[in-house]
mmCIF file of C-alpha atoms in Angstrom:
data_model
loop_
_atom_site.group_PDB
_atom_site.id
_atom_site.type_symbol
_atom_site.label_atom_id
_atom_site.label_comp_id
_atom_site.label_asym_id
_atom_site.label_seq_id
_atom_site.Cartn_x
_atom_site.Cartn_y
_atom_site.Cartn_z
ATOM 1 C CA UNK A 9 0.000 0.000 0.000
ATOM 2 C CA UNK A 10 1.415 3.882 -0.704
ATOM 3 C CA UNK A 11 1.509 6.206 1.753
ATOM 4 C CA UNK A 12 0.100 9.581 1.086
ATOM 5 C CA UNK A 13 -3.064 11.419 0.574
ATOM 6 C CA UNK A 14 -5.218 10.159 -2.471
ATOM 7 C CA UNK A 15 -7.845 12.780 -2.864
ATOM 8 C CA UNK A 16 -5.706 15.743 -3.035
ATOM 9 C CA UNK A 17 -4.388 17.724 -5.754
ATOM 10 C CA UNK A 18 -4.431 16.013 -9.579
ATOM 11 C CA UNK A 19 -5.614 12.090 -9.568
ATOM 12 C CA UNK A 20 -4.982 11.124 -13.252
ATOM 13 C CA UNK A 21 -7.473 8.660 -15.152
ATOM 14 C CA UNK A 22 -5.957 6.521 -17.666
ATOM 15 C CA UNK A 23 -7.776 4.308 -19.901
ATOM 16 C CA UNK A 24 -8.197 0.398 -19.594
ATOM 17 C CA UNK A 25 -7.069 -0.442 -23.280
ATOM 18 C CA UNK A 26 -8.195 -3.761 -23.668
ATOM 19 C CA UNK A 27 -9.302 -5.584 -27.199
ATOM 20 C CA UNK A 28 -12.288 -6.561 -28.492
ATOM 21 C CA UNK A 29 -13.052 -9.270 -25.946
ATOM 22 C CA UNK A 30 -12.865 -7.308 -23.010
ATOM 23 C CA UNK A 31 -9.446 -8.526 -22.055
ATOM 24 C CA UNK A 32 -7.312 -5.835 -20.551
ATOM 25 C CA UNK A 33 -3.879 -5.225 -21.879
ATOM 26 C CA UNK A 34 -1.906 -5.079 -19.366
ATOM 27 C CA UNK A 35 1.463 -3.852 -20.451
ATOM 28 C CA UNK A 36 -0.179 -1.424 -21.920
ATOM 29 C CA UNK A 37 -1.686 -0.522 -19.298
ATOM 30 C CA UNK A 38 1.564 -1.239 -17.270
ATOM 31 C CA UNK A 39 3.287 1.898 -19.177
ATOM 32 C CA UNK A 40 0.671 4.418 -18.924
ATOM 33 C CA UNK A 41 0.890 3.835 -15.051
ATOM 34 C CA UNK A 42 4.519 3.976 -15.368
ATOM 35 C CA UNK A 43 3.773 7.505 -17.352
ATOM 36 C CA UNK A 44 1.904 9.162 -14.239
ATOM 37 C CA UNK A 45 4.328 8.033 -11.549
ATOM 38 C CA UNK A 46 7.586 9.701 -13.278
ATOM 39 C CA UNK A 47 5.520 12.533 -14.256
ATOM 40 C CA UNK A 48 4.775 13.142 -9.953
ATOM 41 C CA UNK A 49 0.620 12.872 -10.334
ATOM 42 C CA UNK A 50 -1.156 13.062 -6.787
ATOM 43 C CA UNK A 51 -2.990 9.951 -7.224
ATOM 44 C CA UNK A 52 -3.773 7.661 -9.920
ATOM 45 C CA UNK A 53 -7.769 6.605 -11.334
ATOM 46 C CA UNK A 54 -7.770 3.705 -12.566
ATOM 47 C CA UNK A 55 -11.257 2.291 -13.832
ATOM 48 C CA UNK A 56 -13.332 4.949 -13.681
ATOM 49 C CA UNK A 57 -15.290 6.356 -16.664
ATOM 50 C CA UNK A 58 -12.101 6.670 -18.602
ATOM 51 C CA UNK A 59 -11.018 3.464 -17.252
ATOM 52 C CA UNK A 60 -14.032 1.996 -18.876
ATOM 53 C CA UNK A 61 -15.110 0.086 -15.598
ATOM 54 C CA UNK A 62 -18.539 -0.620 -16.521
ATOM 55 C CA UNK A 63 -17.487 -2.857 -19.739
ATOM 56 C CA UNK A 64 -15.119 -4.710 -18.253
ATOM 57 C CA UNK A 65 -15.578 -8.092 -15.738
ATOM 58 C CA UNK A 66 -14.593 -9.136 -12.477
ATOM 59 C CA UNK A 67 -11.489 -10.375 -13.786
ATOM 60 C CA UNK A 68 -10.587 -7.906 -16.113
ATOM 61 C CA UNK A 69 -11.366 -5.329 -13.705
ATOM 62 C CA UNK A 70 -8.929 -7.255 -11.075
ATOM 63 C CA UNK A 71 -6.203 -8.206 -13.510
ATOM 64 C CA UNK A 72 -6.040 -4.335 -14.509
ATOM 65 C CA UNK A 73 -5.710 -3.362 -10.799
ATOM 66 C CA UNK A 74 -2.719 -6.178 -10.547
ATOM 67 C CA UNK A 75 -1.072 -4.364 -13.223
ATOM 68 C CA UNK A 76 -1.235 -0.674 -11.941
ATOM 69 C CA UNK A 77 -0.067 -1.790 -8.553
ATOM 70 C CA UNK A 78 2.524 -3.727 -9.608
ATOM 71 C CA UNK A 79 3.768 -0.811 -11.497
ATOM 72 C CA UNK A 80 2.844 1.833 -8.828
ATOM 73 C CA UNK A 81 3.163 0.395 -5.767
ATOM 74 C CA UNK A 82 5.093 2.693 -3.377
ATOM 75 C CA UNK A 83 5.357 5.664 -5.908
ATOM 76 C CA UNK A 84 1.672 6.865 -6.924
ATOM 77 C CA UNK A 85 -1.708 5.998 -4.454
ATOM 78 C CA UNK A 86 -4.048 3.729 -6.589
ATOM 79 C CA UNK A 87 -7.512 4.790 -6.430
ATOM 80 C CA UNK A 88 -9.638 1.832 -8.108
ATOM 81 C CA UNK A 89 -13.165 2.468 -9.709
ATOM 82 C CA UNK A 90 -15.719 -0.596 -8.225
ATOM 83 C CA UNK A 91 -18.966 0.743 -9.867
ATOM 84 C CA UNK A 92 -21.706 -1.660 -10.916
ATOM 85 C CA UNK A 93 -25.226 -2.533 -10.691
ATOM 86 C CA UNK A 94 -25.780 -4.863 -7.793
ATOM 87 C CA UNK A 95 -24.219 -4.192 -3.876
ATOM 88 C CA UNK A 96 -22.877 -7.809 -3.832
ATOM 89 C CA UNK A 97 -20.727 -7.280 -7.149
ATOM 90 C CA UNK A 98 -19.300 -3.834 -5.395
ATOM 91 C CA UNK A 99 -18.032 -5.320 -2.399
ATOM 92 C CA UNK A 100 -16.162 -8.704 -4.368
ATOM 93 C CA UNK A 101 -14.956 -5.405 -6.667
ATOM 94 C CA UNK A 102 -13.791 -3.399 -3.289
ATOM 95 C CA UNK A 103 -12.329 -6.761 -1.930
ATOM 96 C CA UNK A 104 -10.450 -7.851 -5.293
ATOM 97 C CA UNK A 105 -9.199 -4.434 -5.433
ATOM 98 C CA UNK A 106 -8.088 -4.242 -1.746
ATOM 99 C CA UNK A 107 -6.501 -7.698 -2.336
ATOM 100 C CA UNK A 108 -5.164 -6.623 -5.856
ATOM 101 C CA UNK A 109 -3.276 -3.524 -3.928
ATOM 102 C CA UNK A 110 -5.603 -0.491 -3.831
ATOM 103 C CA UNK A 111 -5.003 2.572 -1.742
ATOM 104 C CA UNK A 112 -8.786 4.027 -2.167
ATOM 105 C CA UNK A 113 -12.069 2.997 -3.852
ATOM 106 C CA UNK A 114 -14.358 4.826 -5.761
ATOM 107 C CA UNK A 115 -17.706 4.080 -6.416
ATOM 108 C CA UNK A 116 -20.494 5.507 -8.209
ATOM 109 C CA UNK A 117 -24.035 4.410 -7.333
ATOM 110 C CA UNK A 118 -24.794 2.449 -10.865
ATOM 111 C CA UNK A 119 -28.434 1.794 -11.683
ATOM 112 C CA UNK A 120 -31.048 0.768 -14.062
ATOM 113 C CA UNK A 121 -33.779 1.259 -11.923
ATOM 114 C CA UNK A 122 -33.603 4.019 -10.480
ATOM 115 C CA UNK A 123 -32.262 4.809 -6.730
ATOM 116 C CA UNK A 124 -33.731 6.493 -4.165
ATOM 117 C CA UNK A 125 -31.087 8.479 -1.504
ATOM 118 C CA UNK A 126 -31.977 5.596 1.101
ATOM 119 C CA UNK A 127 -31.480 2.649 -1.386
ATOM 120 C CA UNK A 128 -27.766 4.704 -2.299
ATOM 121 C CA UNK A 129 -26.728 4.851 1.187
ATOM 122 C CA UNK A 130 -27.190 1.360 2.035
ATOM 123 C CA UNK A 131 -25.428 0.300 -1.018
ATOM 124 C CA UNK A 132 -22.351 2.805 0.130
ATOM 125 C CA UNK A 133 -23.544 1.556 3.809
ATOM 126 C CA UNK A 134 -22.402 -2.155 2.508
ATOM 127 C CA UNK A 135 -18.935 -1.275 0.582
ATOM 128 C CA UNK A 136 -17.667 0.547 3.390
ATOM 129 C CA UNK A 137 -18.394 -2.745 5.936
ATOM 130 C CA UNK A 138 -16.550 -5.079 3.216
ATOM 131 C CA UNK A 139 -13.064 -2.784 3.001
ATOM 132 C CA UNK A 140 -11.254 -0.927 4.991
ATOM 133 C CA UNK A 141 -9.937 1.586 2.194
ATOM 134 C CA UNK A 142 -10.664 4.981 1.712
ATOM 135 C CA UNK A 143 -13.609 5.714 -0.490
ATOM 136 C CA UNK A 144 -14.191 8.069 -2.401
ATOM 137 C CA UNK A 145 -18.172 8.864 -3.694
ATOM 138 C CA UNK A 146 -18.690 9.303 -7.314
ATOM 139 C CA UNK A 147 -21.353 11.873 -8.355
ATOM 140 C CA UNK A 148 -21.278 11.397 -11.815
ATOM 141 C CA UNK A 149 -25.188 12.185 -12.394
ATOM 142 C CA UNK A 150 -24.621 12.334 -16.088
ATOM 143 C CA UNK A 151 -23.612 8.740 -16.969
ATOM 144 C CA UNK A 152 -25.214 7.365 -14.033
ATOM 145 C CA UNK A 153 -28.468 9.382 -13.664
ATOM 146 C CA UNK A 154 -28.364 9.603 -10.151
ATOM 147 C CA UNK A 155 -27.905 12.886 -8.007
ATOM 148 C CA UNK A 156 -26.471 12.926 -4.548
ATOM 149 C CA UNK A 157 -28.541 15.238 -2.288
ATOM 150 C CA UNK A 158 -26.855 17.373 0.388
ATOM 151 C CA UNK A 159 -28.389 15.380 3.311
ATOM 152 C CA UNK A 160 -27.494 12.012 1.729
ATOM 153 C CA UNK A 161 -23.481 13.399 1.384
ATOM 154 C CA UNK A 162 -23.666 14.508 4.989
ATOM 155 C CA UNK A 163 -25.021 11.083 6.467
ATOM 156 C CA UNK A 164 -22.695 9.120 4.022
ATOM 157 C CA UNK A 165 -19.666 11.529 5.431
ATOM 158 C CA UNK A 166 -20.443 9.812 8.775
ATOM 159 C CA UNK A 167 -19.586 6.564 7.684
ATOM 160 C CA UNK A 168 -15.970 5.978 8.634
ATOM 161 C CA UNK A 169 -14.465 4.962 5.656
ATOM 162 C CA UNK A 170 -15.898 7.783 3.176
ATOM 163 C CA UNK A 171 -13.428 10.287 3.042
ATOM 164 C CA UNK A 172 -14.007 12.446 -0.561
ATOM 165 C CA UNK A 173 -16.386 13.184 -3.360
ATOM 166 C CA UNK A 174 -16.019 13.339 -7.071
ATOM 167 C CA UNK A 175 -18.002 16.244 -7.937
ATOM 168 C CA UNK A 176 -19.449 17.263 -11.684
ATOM 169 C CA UNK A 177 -18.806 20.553 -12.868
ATOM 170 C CA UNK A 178 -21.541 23.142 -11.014
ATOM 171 C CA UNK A 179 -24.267 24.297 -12.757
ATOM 172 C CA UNK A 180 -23.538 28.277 -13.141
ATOM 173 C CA UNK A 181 -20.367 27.611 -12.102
ATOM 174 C CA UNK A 182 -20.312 28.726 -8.633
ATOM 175 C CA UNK A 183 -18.012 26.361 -7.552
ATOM 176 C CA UNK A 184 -17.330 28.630 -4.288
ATOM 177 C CA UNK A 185 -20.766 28.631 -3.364
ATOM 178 C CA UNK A 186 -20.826 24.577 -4.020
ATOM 179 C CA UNK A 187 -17.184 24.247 -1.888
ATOM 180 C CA UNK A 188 -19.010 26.412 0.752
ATOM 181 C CA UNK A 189 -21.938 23.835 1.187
ATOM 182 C CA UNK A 190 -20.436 20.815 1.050
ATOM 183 C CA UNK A 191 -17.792 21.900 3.497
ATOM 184 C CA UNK A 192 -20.733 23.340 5.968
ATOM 185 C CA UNK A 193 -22.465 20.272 6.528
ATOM 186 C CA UNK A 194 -19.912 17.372 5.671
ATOM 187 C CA UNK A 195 -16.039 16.853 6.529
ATOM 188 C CA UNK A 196 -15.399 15.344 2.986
ATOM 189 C CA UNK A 197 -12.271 16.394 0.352
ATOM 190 C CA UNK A 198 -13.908 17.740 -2.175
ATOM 191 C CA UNK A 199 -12.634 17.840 -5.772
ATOM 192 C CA UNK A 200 -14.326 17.932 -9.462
ATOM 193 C CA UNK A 201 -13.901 16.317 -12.826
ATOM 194 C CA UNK A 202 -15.236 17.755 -16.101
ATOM 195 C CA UNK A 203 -11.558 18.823 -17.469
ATOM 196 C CA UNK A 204 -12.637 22.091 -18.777
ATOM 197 C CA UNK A 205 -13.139 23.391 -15.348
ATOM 198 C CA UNK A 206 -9.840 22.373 -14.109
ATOM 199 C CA UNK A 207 -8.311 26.358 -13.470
ATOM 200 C CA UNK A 208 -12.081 27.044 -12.336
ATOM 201 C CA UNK A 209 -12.241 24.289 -9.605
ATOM 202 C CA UNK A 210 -8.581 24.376 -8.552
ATOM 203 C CA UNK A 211 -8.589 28.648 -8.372
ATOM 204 C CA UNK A 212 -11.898 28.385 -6.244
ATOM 205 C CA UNK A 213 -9.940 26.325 -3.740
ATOM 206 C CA UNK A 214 -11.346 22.510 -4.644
ATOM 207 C CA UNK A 215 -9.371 19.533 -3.200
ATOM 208 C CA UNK A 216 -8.723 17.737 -6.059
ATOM 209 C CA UNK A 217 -9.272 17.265 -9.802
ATOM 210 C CA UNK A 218 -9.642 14.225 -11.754
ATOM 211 C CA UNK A 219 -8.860 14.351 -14.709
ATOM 212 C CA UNK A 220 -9.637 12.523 -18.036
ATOM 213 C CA UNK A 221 -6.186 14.213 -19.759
ATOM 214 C CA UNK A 222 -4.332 13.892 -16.954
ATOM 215 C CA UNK A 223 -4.567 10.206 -17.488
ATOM 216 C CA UNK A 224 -2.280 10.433 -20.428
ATOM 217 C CA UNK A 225 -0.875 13.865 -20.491
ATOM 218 C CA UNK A 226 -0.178 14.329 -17.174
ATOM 219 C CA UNK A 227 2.594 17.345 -17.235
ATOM 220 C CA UNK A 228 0.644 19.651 -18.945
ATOM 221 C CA UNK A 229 -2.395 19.105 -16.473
ATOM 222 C CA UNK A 230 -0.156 18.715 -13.523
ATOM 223 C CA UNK A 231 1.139 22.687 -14.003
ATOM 224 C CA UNK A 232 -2.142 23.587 -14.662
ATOM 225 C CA UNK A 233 -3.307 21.783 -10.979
ATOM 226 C CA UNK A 234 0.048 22.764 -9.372
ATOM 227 C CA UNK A 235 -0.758 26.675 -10.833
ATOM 228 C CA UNK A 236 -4.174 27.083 -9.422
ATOM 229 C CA UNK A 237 -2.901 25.387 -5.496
ATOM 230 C CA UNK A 238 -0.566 28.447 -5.508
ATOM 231 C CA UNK A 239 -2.755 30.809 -6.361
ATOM 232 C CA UNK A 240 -1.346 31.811 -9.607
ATOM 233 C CA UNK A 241 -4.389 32.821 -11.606
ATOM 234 C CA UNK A 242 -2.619 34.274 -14.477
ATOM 235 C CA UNK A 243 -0.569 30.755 -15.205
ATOM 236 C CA UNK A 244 -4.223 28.667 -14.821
ATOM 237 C CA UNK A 245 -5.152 30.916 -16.882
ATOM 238 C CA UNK A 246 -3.027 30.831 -19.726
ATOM 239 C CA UNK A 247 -2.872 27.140 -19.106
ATOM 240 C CA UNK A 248 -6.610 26.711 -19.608
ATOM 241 C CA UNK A 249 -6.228 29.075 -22.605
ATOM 242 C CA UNK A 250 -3.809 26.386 -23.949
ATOM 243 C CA UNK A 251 -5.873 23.441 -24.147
ATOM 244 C CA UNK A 252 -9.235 24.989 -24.890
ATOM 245 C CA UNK A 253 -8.597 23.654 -28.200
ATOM 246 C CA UNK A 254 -8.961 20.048 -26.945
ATOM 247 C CA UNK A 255 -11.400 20.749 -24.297
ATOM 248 C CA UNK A 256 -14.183 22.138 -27.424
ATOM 249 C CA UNK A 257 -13.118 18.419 -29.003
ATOM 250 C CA UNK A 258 -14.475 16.743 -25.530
ATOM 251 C CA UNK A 259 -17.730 18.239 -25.401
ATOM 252 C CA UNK A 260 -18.198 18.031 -28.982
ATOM 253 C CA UNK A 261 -17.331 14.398 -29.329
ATOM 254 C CA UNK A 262 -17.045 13.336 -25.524
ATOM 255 C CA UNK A 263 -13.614 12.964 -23.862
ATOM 256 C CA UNK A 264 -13.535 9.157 -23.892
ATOM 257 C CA UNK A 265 -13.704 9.150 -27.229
ATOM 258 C CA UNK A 266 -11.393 11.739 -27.766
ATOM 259 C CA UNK A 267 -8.698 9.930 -25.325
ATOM 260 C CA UNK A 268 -8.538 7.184 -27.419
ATOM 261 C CA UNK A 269 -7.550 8.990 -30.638
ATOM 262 C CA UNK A 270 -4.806 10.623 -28.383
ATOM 263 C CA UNK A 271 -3.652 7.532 -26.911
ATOM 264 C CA UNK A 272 -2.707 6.509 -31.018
ATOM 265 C CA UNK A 273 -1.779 10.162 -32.110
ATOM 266 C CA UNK A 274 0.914 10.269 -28.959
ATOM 267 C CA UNK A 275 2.331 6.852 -30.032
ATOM 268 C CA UNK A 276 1.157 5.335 -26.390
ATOM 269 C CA UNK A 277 -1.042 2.275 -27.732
ATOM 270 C CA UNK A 278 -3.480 1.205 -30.006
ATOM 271 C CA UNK A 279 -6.816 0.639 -28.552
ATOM 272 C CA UNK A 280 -10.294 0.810 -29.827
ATOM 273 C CA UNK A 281 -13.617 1.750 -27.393
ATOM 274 C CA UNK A 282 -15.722 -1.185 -26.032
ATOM 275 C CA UNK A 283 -18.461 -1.611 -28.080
ATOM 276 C CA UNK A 284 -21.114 -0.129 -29.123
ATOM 277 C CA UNK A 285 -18.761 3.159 -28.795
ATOM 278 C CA UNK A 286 -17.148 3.886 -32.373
ATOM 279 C CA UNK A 287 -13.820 5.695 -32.812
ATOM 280 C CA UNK A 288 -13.893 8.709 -34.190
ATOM 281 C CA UNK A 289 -14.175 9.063 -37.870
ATOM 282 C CA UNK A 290 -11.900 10.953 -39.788
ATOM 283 C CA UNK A 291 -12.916 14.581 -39.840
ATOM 284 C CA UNK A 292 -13.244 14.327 -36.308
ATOM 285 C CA UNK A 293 -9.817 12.974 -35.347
ATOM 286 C CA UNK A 294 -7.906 15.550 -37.819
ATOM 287 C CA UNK A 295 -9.812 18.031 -35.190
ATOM 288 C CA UNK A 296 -8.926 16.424 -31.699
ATOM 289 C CA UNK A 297 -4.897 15.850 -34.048
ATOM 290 C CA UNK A 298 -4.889 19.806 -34.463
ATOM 291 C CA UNK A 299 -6.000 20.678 -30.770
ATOM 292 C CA UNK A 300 -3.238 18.040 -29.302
ATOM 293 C CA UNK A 301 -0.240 17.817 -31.623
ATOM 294 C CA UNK A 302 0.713 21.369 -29.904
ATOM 295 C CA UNK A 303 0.720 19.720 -26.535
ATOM 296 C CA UNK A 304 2.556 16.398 -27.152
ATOM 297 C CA UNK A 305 6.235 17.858 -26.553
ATOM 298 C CA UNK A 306 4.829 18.865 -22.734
ATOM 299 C CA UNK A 307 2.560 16.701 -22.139
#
C-alpha cells in the first residue's frame, strides 16, 4: 500500500485499453501507469469512466488493478473504480481491489432502476463494511443518472471509511458557493472532474481534480493543478487558454472518445472503445490531431 493522501491535488485517469473481448492489456496498461508516476501525479484513477469500468468483468477489472499496482506500488496511491449494478458485485470489486493492492475505492451508485437516496446509502452503507480503504463517492449524475442530495453526502460523510467526493462541474459555475456547502455540513475532500473546469475548480480552492487528460498527459495538467494550489491565476489561466482547443473536441465528441484517438496520435497504444462506442471518424480525429499535436512535446 502507498503512503500519502489520495484525494488531493491532480488524480490522473488513464484508460483500460483492452481488445475486443474485453481482455485488458496489461502492459499497456503497465506503461501508462509507469507515465503518471515519473511525471509526480497526486494519485492515480484507474477504472473509472475513462477506465471503462462498466465494460469490463470481475477479472478484467482485477487483472487491470494487478497491473497498476505492480507498477505503482510505493510511488503513486491507486484509487480503483468498483462501480456496478448490484451491492454484492461492489463489495467482491472493493475486496479484489483491496486484495489486488488499492489505496482508495471509488464508487459511483450504478443503476437501471432508479435509486432512491436511502437505497444509495445502504449500497455505500455495505462497501464501506466489506473494506477498509478509503472511499471516495462518485457523483457522476450524467452517466449514471443519479444525483447525490446534500443530506445524503452529509449522512454518508459519517460513515468511517468515506473520506471524498467526485463532484461534476456546477451548474452556473459557482463552484465557491458549491465548496461552501459541502464543506458546511460534511467533513469530505472535495474535488471535481469535467476537465474544462480544471483552473475554475482548482482557483476556487477545490481539493482535487480528476482528470480525463491527466490520465495520459499528465505534465501539462499537472502545471495547470500545481498553478491554481498556488494561487497563480494568471498561469491557470493561460494554461486553460492552452488546451481549450482540446477541451471544445471533448464536449463536442465526448472525452472518452477523444482519449482514445490521443492515446494513437501520442504513439502510447493502439486501442479501440468497447463496443457499441465507435472511434472517431476521420474529420473528427484531424480536429482532436490539431488541438493536441501542440501539446505532445509537454505533455
Amino acid at each position: 500500500m502507498t503512503t500519502g493522501t489520495p484525494f488531493r491535488g491532480l488524480s490522473a485517469f488513464p484508460l483500460t485499453p483492452a481488445d475486443e473481448h474485453g481482455r485488458v492489456d496489461t502492459e499497456t496498461l503497465a506503461r501508462l501507469v509507469e507515465r503518471l508516476c515519473e511525471a509526480g501525479v497526486d494519485s492515480i484513477g484507474l477504472l473509472g469512466s475513462t477506465g471503462i469500468y462498466a465494460y469490463l468483468s470481475r477479472e478484467e477489472r482485477r487483472r487491470a488493478v494487478e497491473a497498476a499496482s505492480e507498477c505503482g506500488r510505493g510511488r503513486v496511491p491507486l484509487v480503483v473504480g468498483v462501480g456496478t449494478l448490484r451491492t454484492d458485485h461492489a463489495v467482491d470489486l472493493a475486496r479484489d481491489a483491496e486484495a489486488a493492492g488499492a489505496d482508495a475505492l471509488l464508487m459511483a451508485p450504478v443503476s437501471y432502476t432508479p435509486l432512491t437516496q436511502d437505497e444509495a446509502y445502504e449500497h455505500y452503507h455495505a462497501v464501506t463494511g466489506a473494506s477498509g480503504l478509503p472511499l471516495c463517492i462518485y457523483n457522476n449524475p450524467g452517466t449514471t443518472h443519479f444525483t447525490f442530495g446534500i443530506d445524503l453526502l452529509a449522512r454518508l460523510s459519517r460513515l468511517p471509511t468515506i473520506r471524498a467526493v467526485k463532484m461534476p462541474l456546477p451548474a452556473g459555475g459557482d463552484f465557491a458557493g458549491e465548496l461552501a456547502s459541502l464543506r458546511g455540513r460534511t467533513q469530505l475532500a472535495v474535488g471535481y472532474s469535467g476537465d474544462w473546469g480544471t483552473a475554475d475548480a482548482m482557483l476556487a480552492g477545490a481539493d482535487a481534480f480528476y482528470s480525463v487528460l491527466g490520465g495520459t498527459l499528465p505534465r501539462l495538467v499537472l502545471a495547470l493543478v500545481r498553478a491554481a494550489q498556488a494561487g497563480d491565476a494568471e498561469e491557470a489561466r493561460r494554461l486553460d487558454g492552452v488546451l481549450q482547443p482540446l477541451w471544445d473536441t471533448f464536449k463536442t465528441y465526448g472525452s472518452l472518445r477523444v482519449m482514445y484517438a490521443i492515446l494513437d496520435v501520442a504513439g502510447l497504444g493502439r486501442a479501440e472503445p468497447p463496443r457499441p462506442i465507435l472511434s472517431l471518424k476521420a474529420e473528427a480525429r484531424k480536429q482532436v490531431l490539431a488541438a493536441v499535436e501542440p501539446l505532445l512535446a509537454s505533455g
